[in-house]
Amino acid sequence: MTRIIMHGCNGKMGQVITGIVEADANAQIVAGIDMFDDGHNAYPVFSNINDCNVEADVIIDFCSVNAIDGLVDYCSKTKTPVVVCTTGLSEEQIGRIEELSKTCAVLRSANMSLGINTLTKILKQVSALFAEAGFDIEIVEKHHRLKLDAPSGTALALADAINESLPEKYDYKFDRSADRIKRPQKEIGISAVRGGTIVGEHEIIFAGEDEVIELKHTAYSKSIFAKGAVEAAKFLNGKDAGFYTMKDVIG
């Protein structure tokens, strides 16, 4: 049984994770951390993580960037393993998390979806083969109209995974509108679409002579990220200090 502290328990993702854990016989949320609480959770909720006196095996963090520094301090003091899911962290905060991993087990990934991370693993296995055969590589990602960054961090992570497998690194091309030239082969095109309520869609296109191969992942709800976070927490339980990612979870 993995005992979990849910950091940001009353946020949207915190509540999704709460529901998932309730149906998981191998995990239990023993405490929550949130500035606002109306008492509806089945576990105690603390407004300040330093006030939490409940013993746990791991923390799942889906909070805000403003709460990260306090979380890092708490984990450094208690040596509690942590799954960091909060995005938009500053370089300084990322540096602190990496420093924390020297004394505590830390898991952080650009995307918590098991499907995306499996797709990343597949891309590392096949991309060099297609590139050597002369296939052009394009990534198209789609998200809801409220998403601020473009391209997505996941699209960039997928491009990095492809590039890592190539004997010669490709350039990234984000906009072709200003160029009136033939497409160079040794580049990865990355396009972003924003509209509606699209949760997330990433398509990798390998375009060759008279044939096209497409690998695609579609997220229909945010619950896939929550499920990945719970699996990550169970994986991290009992692990030695170090920096882990979802690649370690899927093996």
PDB file of C-alpha atoms in Angstrom:
ATOM      1  CA  MET A   1       0.000   0.000   0.000  1.00  0.00           C
ATOM      2  CA  THR A   2       1.410   3.366  -1.051  1.00  0.00           C
ATOM      3  CA  ARG A   3       0.447   6.164   1.332  1.00  0.00           C
ATOM      4  CA  ILE A   4       0.133   9.469  -0.517  1.00  0.00           C
ATOM      5  CA  ILE A   5       0.035  13.132   0.473  1.00  0.00           C
ATOM      6  CA  MET A   6      -1.864  15.056  -2.217  1.00  0.00           C
ATOM      7  CA  HIS A   7      -0.269  18.492  -2.635  1.00  0.00           C
ATOM      8  CA  GLY A   8      -2.983  20.682  -4.151  1.00  0.00           C
ATOM      9  CA  CYS A   9      -5.755  18.260  -3.217  1.00  0.00           C
ATOM     10  CA  ASN A  10      -8.690  20.576  -3.920  1.00  0.00           C
ATOM     11  CA  GLY A  11      -7.596  21.639  -7.387  1.00  0.00           C
ATOM     12  CA  LYS A  12      -9.097  19.977 -10.473  1.00  0.00           C
ATOM     13  CA  MET A  13      -6.284  17.457 -10.848  1.00  0.00           C
ATOM     14  CA  GLY A  14      -6.102  16.883  -7.095  1.00  0.00           C
ATOM     15  CA  GLN A  15      -9.748  15.878  -7.034  1.00  0.00           C
ATOM     16  CA  VAL A  16      -9.380  13.632 -10.097  1.00  0.00           C
ATOM     17  CA  ILE A  17      -6.452  11.890  -8.401  1.00  0.00           C
ATOM     18  CA  THR A  18      -8.475  11.560  -5.197  1.00  0.00           C
ATOM     19  CA  GLY A  19     -11.175   9.674  -7.120  1.00  0.00           C
ATOM     20  CA  ILE A  20      -8.648   7.429  -8.863  1.00  0.00           C
ATOM     21  CA  VAL A  21      -6.891   6.521  -5.625  1.00  0.00           C
ATOM     22  CA  GLU A  22     -10.190   5.709  -3.926  1.00  0.00           C
ATOM     23  CA  ALA A  23     -10.660   2.923  -6.489  1.00  0.00           C
ATOM     24  CA  ASP A  24      -7.053   1.679  -6.197  1.00  0.00           C
ATOM     25  CA  ALA A  25      -6.499  -1.112  -3.679  1.00  0.00           C
ATOM     26  CA  ASN A  26      -2.746  -0.451  -3.689  1.00  0.00           C
ATOM     27  CA  ALA A  27      -2.802   3.257  -2.849  1.00  0.00           C
ATOM     28  CA  GLN A  28      -4.335   5.567  -0.264  1.00  0.00           C
ATOM     29  CA  ILE A  29      -4.347   9.338   0.186  1.00  0.00           C
ATOM     30  CA  VAL A  30      -3.597   9.873   3.873  1.00  0.00           C
ATOM     31  CA  ALA A  31      -3.467  13.693   3.834  1.00  0.00           C
ATOM     32  CA  GLY A  32      -3.967  16.668   1.551  1.00  0.00           C
ATOM     33  CA  ILE A  33      -2.399  20.104   1.285  1.00  0.00           C
ATOM     34  CA  ASP A  34      -4.470  23.039   0.060  1.00  0.00           C
ATOM     35  CA  MET A  35      -5.032  26.655   1.067  1.00  0.00           C
ATOM     36  CA  PHE A  36      -8.791  26.217   0.712  1.00  0.00           C
ATOM     37  CA  ASP A  37     -10.824  23.352   2.156  1.00  0.00           C
ATOM     38  CA  ASP A  38     -14.499  22.778   2.903  1.00  0.00           C
ATOM     39  CA  GLY A  39     -14.055  19.450   4.672  1.00  0.00           C
ATOM     40  CA  HIS A  40     -15.452  17.212   1.924  1.00  0.00           C
ATOM     41  CA  ASN A  41     -12.384  14.993   1.579  1.00  0.00           C
ATOM     42  CA  ALA A  42     -12.124  11.696   3.438  1.00  0.00           C
ATOM     43  CA  TYR A  43      -8.598  12.612   4.566  1.00  0.00           C
ATOM     44  CA  PRO A  44      -7.280  15.533   6.681  1.00  0.00           C
ATOM     45  CA  VAL A  45      -6.292  18.663   4.773  1.00  0.00           C
ATOM     46  CA  PHE A  46      -3.608  21.102   5.909  1.00  0.00           C
ATOM     47  CA  SER A  47      -3.325  24.660   4.612  1.00  0.00           C
ATOM     48  CA  ASN A  48       0.448  24.615   5.143  1.00  0.00           C
ATOM     49  CA  ILE A  49       2.567  21.597   4.287  1.00  0.00           C
ATOM     50  CA  ASN A  50       4.790  22.245   7.295  1.00  0.00           C
ATOM     51  CA  ASP A  51       1.784  21.616   9.554  1.00  0.00           C
ATOM     52  CA  CYS A  52       1.244  18.136   8.101  1.00  0.00           C
ATOM     53  CA  ASN A  53       2.033  15.522  10.752  1.00  0.00           C
ATOM     54  CA  VAL A  54       0.776  12.496   8.793  1.00  0.00           C
ATOM     55  CA  GLU A  55       3.363   9.911   7.761  1.00  0.00           C
ATOM     56  CA  ALA A  56       3.376   9.085   4.051  1.00  0.00           C
ATOM     57  CA  ASP A  57       5.442   7.179   1.479  1.00  0.00           C
ATOM     58  CA  VAL A  58       5.252   9.751  -1.332  1.00  0.00           C
ATOM     59  CA  ILE A  59       3.821  13.153  -2.259  1.00  0.00           C
ATOM     60  CA  ILE A  60       1.980  13.874  -5.515  1.00  0.00           C
ATOM     61  CA  ASP A  61       2.230  17.548  -6.445  1.00  0.00           C
ATOM     62  CA  PHE A  62      -0.378  19.201  -8.639  1.00  0.00           C
ATOM     63  CA  CYS A  63      -0.323  22.676  -7.174  1.00  0.00           C
ATOM     64  CA  SER A  64       0.973  26.099  -8.242  1.00  0.00           C
ATOM     65  CA  VAL A  65       4.456  27.442  -8.850  1.00  0.00           C
ATOM     66  CA  ASN A  66       4.084  29.583  -5.719  1.00  0.00           C
ATOM     67  CA  ALA A  67       3.912  26.455  -3.541  1.00  0.00           C
ATOM     68  CA  ILE A  68       6.914  24.633  -5.032  1.00  0.00           C
ATOM     69  CA  ASP A  69       9.575  26.204  -2.818  1.00  0.00           C
ATOM     70  CA  GLY A  70       7.733  25.151   0.344  1.00  0.00           C
ATOM     71  CA  LEU A  71       7.280  21.644  -1.067  1.00  0.00           C
ATOM     72  CA  VAL A  72      10.996  21.330  -1.828  1.00  0.00           C
ATOM     73  CA  ASP A  73      11.880  22.508   1.687  1.00  0.00           C
ATOM     74  CA  TYR A  74       9.484  19.969   3.235  1.00  0.00           C
ATOM     75  CA  CYS A  75      10.804  17.059   1.155  1.00  0.00           C
ATOM     76  CA  SER A  76      14.380  18.059   1.879  1.00  0.00           C
ATOM     77  CA  LYS A  77      13.615  18.018   5.599  1.00  0.00           C
ATOM     78  CA  THR A  78      11.524  14.828   5.727  1.00  0.00           C
ATOM     79  CA  LYS A  79      13.164  12.940   2.800  1.00  0.00           C
ATOM     80  CA  THR A  80       9.685  12.145   1.457  1.00  0.00           C
ATOM     81  CA  PRO A  81       9.772  11.086  -2.225  1.00  0.00           C
ATOM     82  CA  VAL A  82       7.795  13.406  -4.509  1.00  0.00           C
ATOM     83  CA  VAL A  83       6.124  13.275  -7.928  1.00  0.00           C
ATOM     84  CA  VAL A  84       6.299  16.829  -9.276  1.00  0.00           C
ATOM     85  CA  CYS A  85       3.501  17.520 -11.776  1.00  0.00           C
ATOM     86  CA  THR A  86       3.235  21.309 -11.494  1.00  0.00           C
ATOM     87  CA  THR A  87       4.240  23.029 -14.754  1.00  0.00           C
ATOM     88  CA  GLY A  88       5.549  26.491 -15.560  1.00  0.00           C
ATOM     89  CA  LEU A  89       8.425  26.263 -13.089  1.00  0.00           C
ATOM     90  CA  SER A  90      11.263  28.775 -13.239  1.00  0.00           C
ATOM     91  CA  GLU A  91      14.810  27.695 -14.010  1.00  0.00           C
ATOM     92  CA  GLU A  92      15.676  28.350 -10.382  1.00  0.00           C
ATOM     93  CA  GLN A  93      12.861  26.087  -9.163  1.00  0.00           C
ATOM     94  CA  ILE A  94      13.858  23.339 -11.596  1.00  0.00           C
ATOM     95  CA  GLY A  95      17.398  23.643 -10.280  1.00  0.00           C
ATOM     96  CA  ARG A  96      16.171  23.255  -6.700  1.00  0.00           C
ATOM     97  CA  ILE A  97      14.197  20.141  -7.652  1.00  0.00           C
ATOM     98  CA  GLU A  98      17.246  18.631  -9.328  1.00  0.00           C
ATOM     99  CA  GLU A  99      19.321  19.435  -6.244  1.00  0.00           C
ATOM    100  CA  LEU A 100      16.647  17.787  -4.056  1.00  0.00           C
ATOM    101  CA  SER A 101      17.014  14.559  -6.051  1.00  0.00           C
ATOM    102  CA  LYS A 102      20.532  14.148  -4.634  1.00  0.00           C
ATOM    103  CA  THR A 103      19.062  13.376  -1.208  1.00  0.00           C
ATOM    104  CA  CYS A 104      15.480  12.342  -2.027  1.00  0.00           C
ATOM    105  CA  ALA A 105      13.650  10.376  -4.737  1.00  0.00           C
ATOM    106  CA  VAL A 106      12.098  12.825  -7.222  1.00  0.00           C
ATOM    107  CA  LEU A 107      10.052  12.075 -10.342  1.00  0.00           C
ATOM    108  CA  ARG A 108       9.294  14.779 -12.894  1.00  0.00           C
ATOM    109  CA  SER A 109       8.248  14.493 -16.548  1.00  0.00           C
ATOM    110  CA  ALA A 110       7.048  16.905 -19.238  1.00  0.00           C
ATOM    111  CA  ASN A 111       3.921  14.753 -19.586  1.00  0.00           C
ATOM    112  CA  MET A 112       2.551  12.277 -17.043  1.00  0.00           C
ATOM    113  CA  SER A 113       0.560  10.227 -19.575  1.00  0.00           C
ATOM    114  CA  LEU A 114       1.623   6.592 -19.821  1.00  0.00           C
ATOM    115  CA  GLY A 115       0.590   6.666 -23.488  1.00  0.00           C
ATOM    116  CA  ILE A 116       2.764   9.670 -24.387  1.00  0.00           C
ATOM    117  CA  ASN A 117       5.760   8.195 -22.622  1.00  0.00           C
ATOM    118  CA  THR A 118       5.285   4.865 -24.400  1.00  0.00           C
ATOM    119  CA  LEU A 119       5.053   6.778 -27.694  1.00  0.00           C
ATOM    120  CA  THR A 120       8.313   8.538 -26.819  1.00  0.00           C
ATOM    121  CA  LYS A 121       9.962   5.171 -26.291  1.00  0.00           C
ATOM    122  CA  ILE A 122       8.703   3.942 -29.683  1.00  0.00           C
ATOM    123  CA  LEU A 123       9.973   7.087 -31.436  1.00  0.00           C
ATOM    124  CA  LYS A 124      13.471   6.472 -30.130  1.00  0.00           C
ATOM    125  CA  GLN A 125      13.351   3.006 -31.647  1.00  0.00           C
ATOM    126  CA  VAL A 126      12.081   3.879 -35.147  1.00  0.00           C
ATOM    127  CA  SER A 127      13.067   7.479 -35.955  1.00  0.00           C
ATOM    128  CA  ALA A 128      16.638   6.778 -37.069  1.00  0.00           C
ATOM    129  CA  LEU A 129      15.388   4.101 -39.459  1.00  0.00           C
ATOM    130  CA  PHE A 130      12.899   6.455 -41.139  1.00  0.00           C
ATOM    131  CA  ALA A 131      15.367   9.356 -41.237  1.00  0.00           C
ATOM    132  CA  GLU A 132      17.989   7.177 -42.899  1.00  0.00           C
ATOM    133  CA  ALA A 133      15.398   6.174 -45.505  1.00  0.00           C
ATOM    134  CA  GLY A 134      14.806   9.841 -46.347  1.00  0.00           C
ATOM    135  CA  PHE A 135      11.480  10.382 -44.590  1.00  0.00           C
ATOM    136  CA  ASP A 136      10.601  13.972 -43.631  1.00  0.00           C
ATOM    137  CA  ILE A 137       9.552  14.399 -39.996  1.00  0.00           C
ATOM    138  CA  GLU A 138       6.717  16.672 -38.854  1.00  0.00           C
ATOM    139  CA  ILE A 139       4.949  17.068 -35.503  1.00  0.00           C
ATOM    140  CA  VAL A 140       1.463  18.597 -35.253  1.00  0.00           C
ATOM    141  CA  GLU A 141       0.058  19.311 -31.807  1.00  0.00           C
ATOM    142  CA  LYS A 142      -3.432  20.538 -30.915  1.00  0.00           C
ATOM    143  CA  HIS A 143      -4.690  22.011 -27.645  1.00  0.00           C
ATOM    144  CA  HIS A 144      -7.563  24.086 -26.253  1.00  0.00           C
ATOM    145  CA  ARG A 145      -7.838  27.802 -26.886  1.00  0.00           C
ATOM    146  CA  LEU A 146      -6.732  28.691 -23.330  1.00  0.00           C
ATOM    147  CA  LYS A 147      -3.285  27.087 -23.561  1.00  0.00           C
ATOM    148  CA  LEU A 148      -0.674  29.841 -23.385  1.00  0.00           C
ATOM    149  CA  ASP A 149       2.492  28.196 -24.688  1.00  0.00           C
ATOM    150  CA  ALA A 150       3.072  27.031 -28.257  1.00  0.00           C
ATOM    151  CA  PRO A 151       4.389  24.616 -29.205  1.00  0.00           C
ATOM    152  CA  SER A 152       3.549  22.444 -26.227  1.00  0.00           C
ATOM    153  CA  GLY A 153       6.228  21.118 -23.901  1.00  0.00           C
ATOM    154  CA  THR A 154       5.174  17.615 -24.918  1.00  0.00           C
ATOM    155  CA  ALA A 155       5.722  18.375 -28.619  1.00  0.00           C
ATOM    156  CA  LEU A 156       9.209  19.628 -27.840  1.00  0.00           C
ATOM    157  CA  ALA A 157       9.894  16.540 -25.705  1.00  0.00           C
ATOM    158  CA  LEU A 158       8.795  14.298 -28.588  1.00  0.00           C
ATOM    159  CA  ALA A 159      11.069  16.204 -30.964  1.00  0.00           C
ATOM    160  CA  ASP A 160      13.948  15.814 -28.507  1.00  0.00           C
ATOM    161  CA  ALA A 161      13.283  12.063 -28.290  1.00  0.00           C
ATOM    162  CA  ILE A 162      13.466  11.804 -32.080  1.00  0.00           C
ATOM    163  CA  ASN A 163      16.642  13.874 -32.236  1.00  0.00           C
ATOM    164  CA  GLU A 164      18.350  11.802 -29.558  1.00  0.00           C
ATOM    165  CA  SER A 165      18.068   8.718 -31.758  1.00  0.00           C
ATOM    166  CA  LEU A 166      19.472  10.350 -34.914  1.00  0.00           C
ATOM    167  CA  PRO A 167      23.173  10.059 -35.775  1.00  0.00           C
ATOM    168  CA  GLU A 168      23.111  13.703 -36.930  1.00  0.00           C
ATOM    169  CA  LYS A 169      20.975  16.241 -35.095  1.00  0.00           C
ATOM    170  CA  TYR A 170      18.104  17.916 -36.963  1.00  0.00           C
ATOM    171  CA  ASP A 171      17.053  21.572 -36.638  1.00  0.00           C
ATOM    172  CA  TYR A 172      13.568  22.472 -35.379  1.00  0.00           C
ATOM    173  CA  LYS A 173      11.328  24.512 -37.703  1.00  0.00           C
ATOM    174  CA  PHE A 174       8.379  26.300 -36.081  1.00  0.00           C
ATOM    175  CA  ASP A 175       7.159  28.528 -38.922  1.00  0.00           C
ATOM    176  CA  ARG A 176       7.521  28.109 -42.701  1.00  0.00           C
ATOM    177  CA  SER A 177       5.543  31.187 -43.724  1.00  0.00           C
ATOM    178  CA  ALA A 178       8.614  33.403 -44.163  1.00  0.00           C
ATOM    179  CA  ASP A 179      10.571  30.902 -46.260  1.00  0.00           C
ATOM    180  CA  ARG A 180      10.239  30.396 -50.010  1.00  0.00           C
ATOM    181  CA  ILE A 181      12.538  27.404 -50.247  1.00  0.00           C
ATOM    182  CA  LYS A 182      12.365  23.662 -50.704  1.00  0.00           C
ATOM    183  CA  ARG A 183      11.957  21.859 -47.394  1.00  0.00           C
ATOM    184  CA  PRO A 184      15.345  20.739 -46.050  1.00  0.00           C
ATOM    185  CA  GLN A 185      15.400  17.085 -45.102  1.00  0.00           C
ATOM    186  CA  LYS A 186      17.340  17.419 -41.878  1.00  0.00           C
ATOM    187  CA  GLU A 187      14.794  19.287 -39.834  1.00  0.00           C
ATOM    188  CA  ILE A 188      11.782  18.517 -37.682  1.00  0.00           C
ATOM    189  CA  GLY A 189       8.766  20.694 -38.368  1.00  0.00           C
ATOM    190  CA  ILE A 190       6.608  21.505 -35.332  1.00  0.00           C
ATOM    191  CA  SER A 191       3.147  23.063 -35.775  1.00  0.00           C
ATOM    192  CA  ALA A 192       0.690  24.198 -33.096  1.00  0.00           C
ATOM    193  CA  VAL A 193      -3.111  24.368 -33.346  1.00  0.00           C
ATOM    194  CA  ARG A 194      -5.208  26.118 -30.684  1.00  0.00           C
ATOM    195  CA  GLY A 195      -8.997  25.943 -30.482  1.00  0.00           C
ATOM    196  CA  GLY A 196     -12.069  24.860 -28.600  1.00  0.00           C
ATOM    197  CA  THR A 197     -11.649  22.500 -25.695  1.00  0.00           C
ATOM    198  CA  ILE A 198      -9.138  20.069 -27.223  1.00  0.00           C
ATOM    199  CA  VAL A 199      -7.429  18.401 -24.260  1.00  0.00           C
ATOM    200  CA  GLY A 200      -4.336  17.399 -26.194  1.00  0.00           C
ATOM    201  CA  GLU A 201      -3.383  15.744 -29.456  1.00  0.00           C
ATOM    202  CA  HIS A 202       0.102  14.986 -30.768  1.00  0.00           C
ATOM    203  CA  GLU A 203       0.742  13.524 -34.190  1.00  0.00           C
ATOM    204  CA  ILE A 204       4.152  12.547 -35.549  1.00  0.00           C
ATOM    205  CA  ILE A 205       4.310  12.274 -39.348  1.00  0.00           C
ATOM    206  CA  PHE A 206       7.030  10.429 -41.233  1.00  0.00           C
ATOM    207  CA  ALA A 207       6.491  11.412 -44.894  1.00  0.00           C
ATOM    208  CA  GLY A 208       8.417   9.468 -47.518  1.00  0.00           C
ATOM    209  CA  GLU A 209       8.172   8.824 -51.235  1.00  0.00           C
ATOM    210  CA  ASP A 210       4.635   7.582 -51.932  1.00  0.00           C
ATOM    211  CA  GLU A 211       4.001   6.553 -48.312  1.00  0.00           C
ATOM    212  CA  VAL A 212       3.265   8.220 -44.999  1.00  0.00           C
ATOM    213  CA  ILE A 213       3.517   6.760 -41.497  1.00  0.00           C
ATOM    214  CA  GLU A 214       1.666   8.510 -38.669  1.00  0.00           C
ATOM    215  CA  LEU A 215       1.947   7.941 -34.930  1.00  0.00           C
ATOM    216  CA  LYS A 216      -0.689   9.739 -32.889  1.00  0.00           C
ATOM    217  CA  HIS A 217      -1.735  10.194 -29.284  1.00  0.00           C
ATOM    218  CA  THR A 218      -5.041  11.796 -28.287  1.00  0.00           C
ATOM    219  CA  ALA A 219      -5.989  12.778 -24.744  1.00  0.00           C
ATOM    220  CA  TYR A 220      -9.761  12.817 -24.226  1.00  0.00           C
ATOM    221  CA  SER A 221      -9.613  13.940 -20.602  1.00  0.00           C
ATOM    222  CA  LYS A 222      -7.117  15.100 -18.020  1.00  0.00           C
ATOM    223  CA  SER A 223      -7.633  11.867 -16.096  1.00  0.00           C
ATOM    224  CA  ILE A 224      -4.864  10.205 -18.118  1.00  0.00           C
ATOM    225  CA  PHE A 225      -2.359  12.551 -16.479  1.00  0.00           C
ATOM    226  CA  ALA A 226      -3.824  11.789 -13.067  1.00  0.00           C
ATOM    227  CA  LYS A 227      -3.587   8.036 -13.655  1.00  0.00           C
ATOM    228  CA  GLY A 228       0.031   8.449 -14.701  1.00  0.00           C
ATOM    229  CA  ALA A 229       0.774  10.426 -11.541  1.00  0.00           C
ATOM    230  CA  VAL A 230      -0.692   7.679  -9.341  1.00  0.00           C
ATOM    231  CA  GLU A 231       1.350   5.006 -11.131  1.00  0.00           C
ATOM    232  CA  ALA A 232       4.417   7.210 -10.707  1.00  0.00           C
ATOM    233  CA  ALA A 233       3.745   7.515  -6.974  1.00  0.00           C
ATOM    234  CA  LYS A 234       3.497   3.748  -6.562  1.00  0.00           C
ATOM    235  CA  PHE A 235       6.702   3.343  -8.561  1.00  0.00           C
ATOM    236  CA  LEU A 236       8.551   5.912  -6.425  1.00  0.00           C
ATOM    237  CA  ASN A 237       7.573   4.288  -3.115  1.00  0.00           C
ATOM    238  CA  GLY A 238      10.745   2.929  -1.523  1.00  0.00           C
ATOM    239  CA  LYS A 239      13.090   4.198  -4.250  1.00  0.00           C
ATOM    240  CA  ASP A 240      16.538   5.532  -3.389  1.00  0.00           C
ATOM    241  CA  ALA A 241      17.418   9.187  -3.877  1.00  0.00           C
ATOM    242  CA  GLY A 242      17.683  10.144  -7.525  1.00  0.00           C
ATOM    243  CA  PHE A 243      15.919  11.854 -10.411  1.00  0.00           C
ATOM    244  CA  TYR A 244      13.304   9.727 -12.189  1.00  0.00           C
ATOM    245  CA  THR A 245      10.924  10.289 -15.096  1.00  0.00           C
ATOM    246  CA  MET A 246       7.912   8.486 -16.542  1.00  0.00           C
ATOM    247  CA  LYS A 247      10.344   6.596 -18.760  1.00  0.00           C
ATOM    248  CA  ASP A 248      11.436   4.752 -15.626  1.00  0.00           C
ATOM    249  CA  VAL A 249       7.821   3.962 -14.728  1.00  0.00           C
ATOM    250  CA  ILE A 250       7.057   2.286 -18.063  1.00  0.00           C
ATOM    251  CA  GLY A 251      10.415   0.458 -18.010  1.00  0.00           C
TER     252      GLY A 251
END
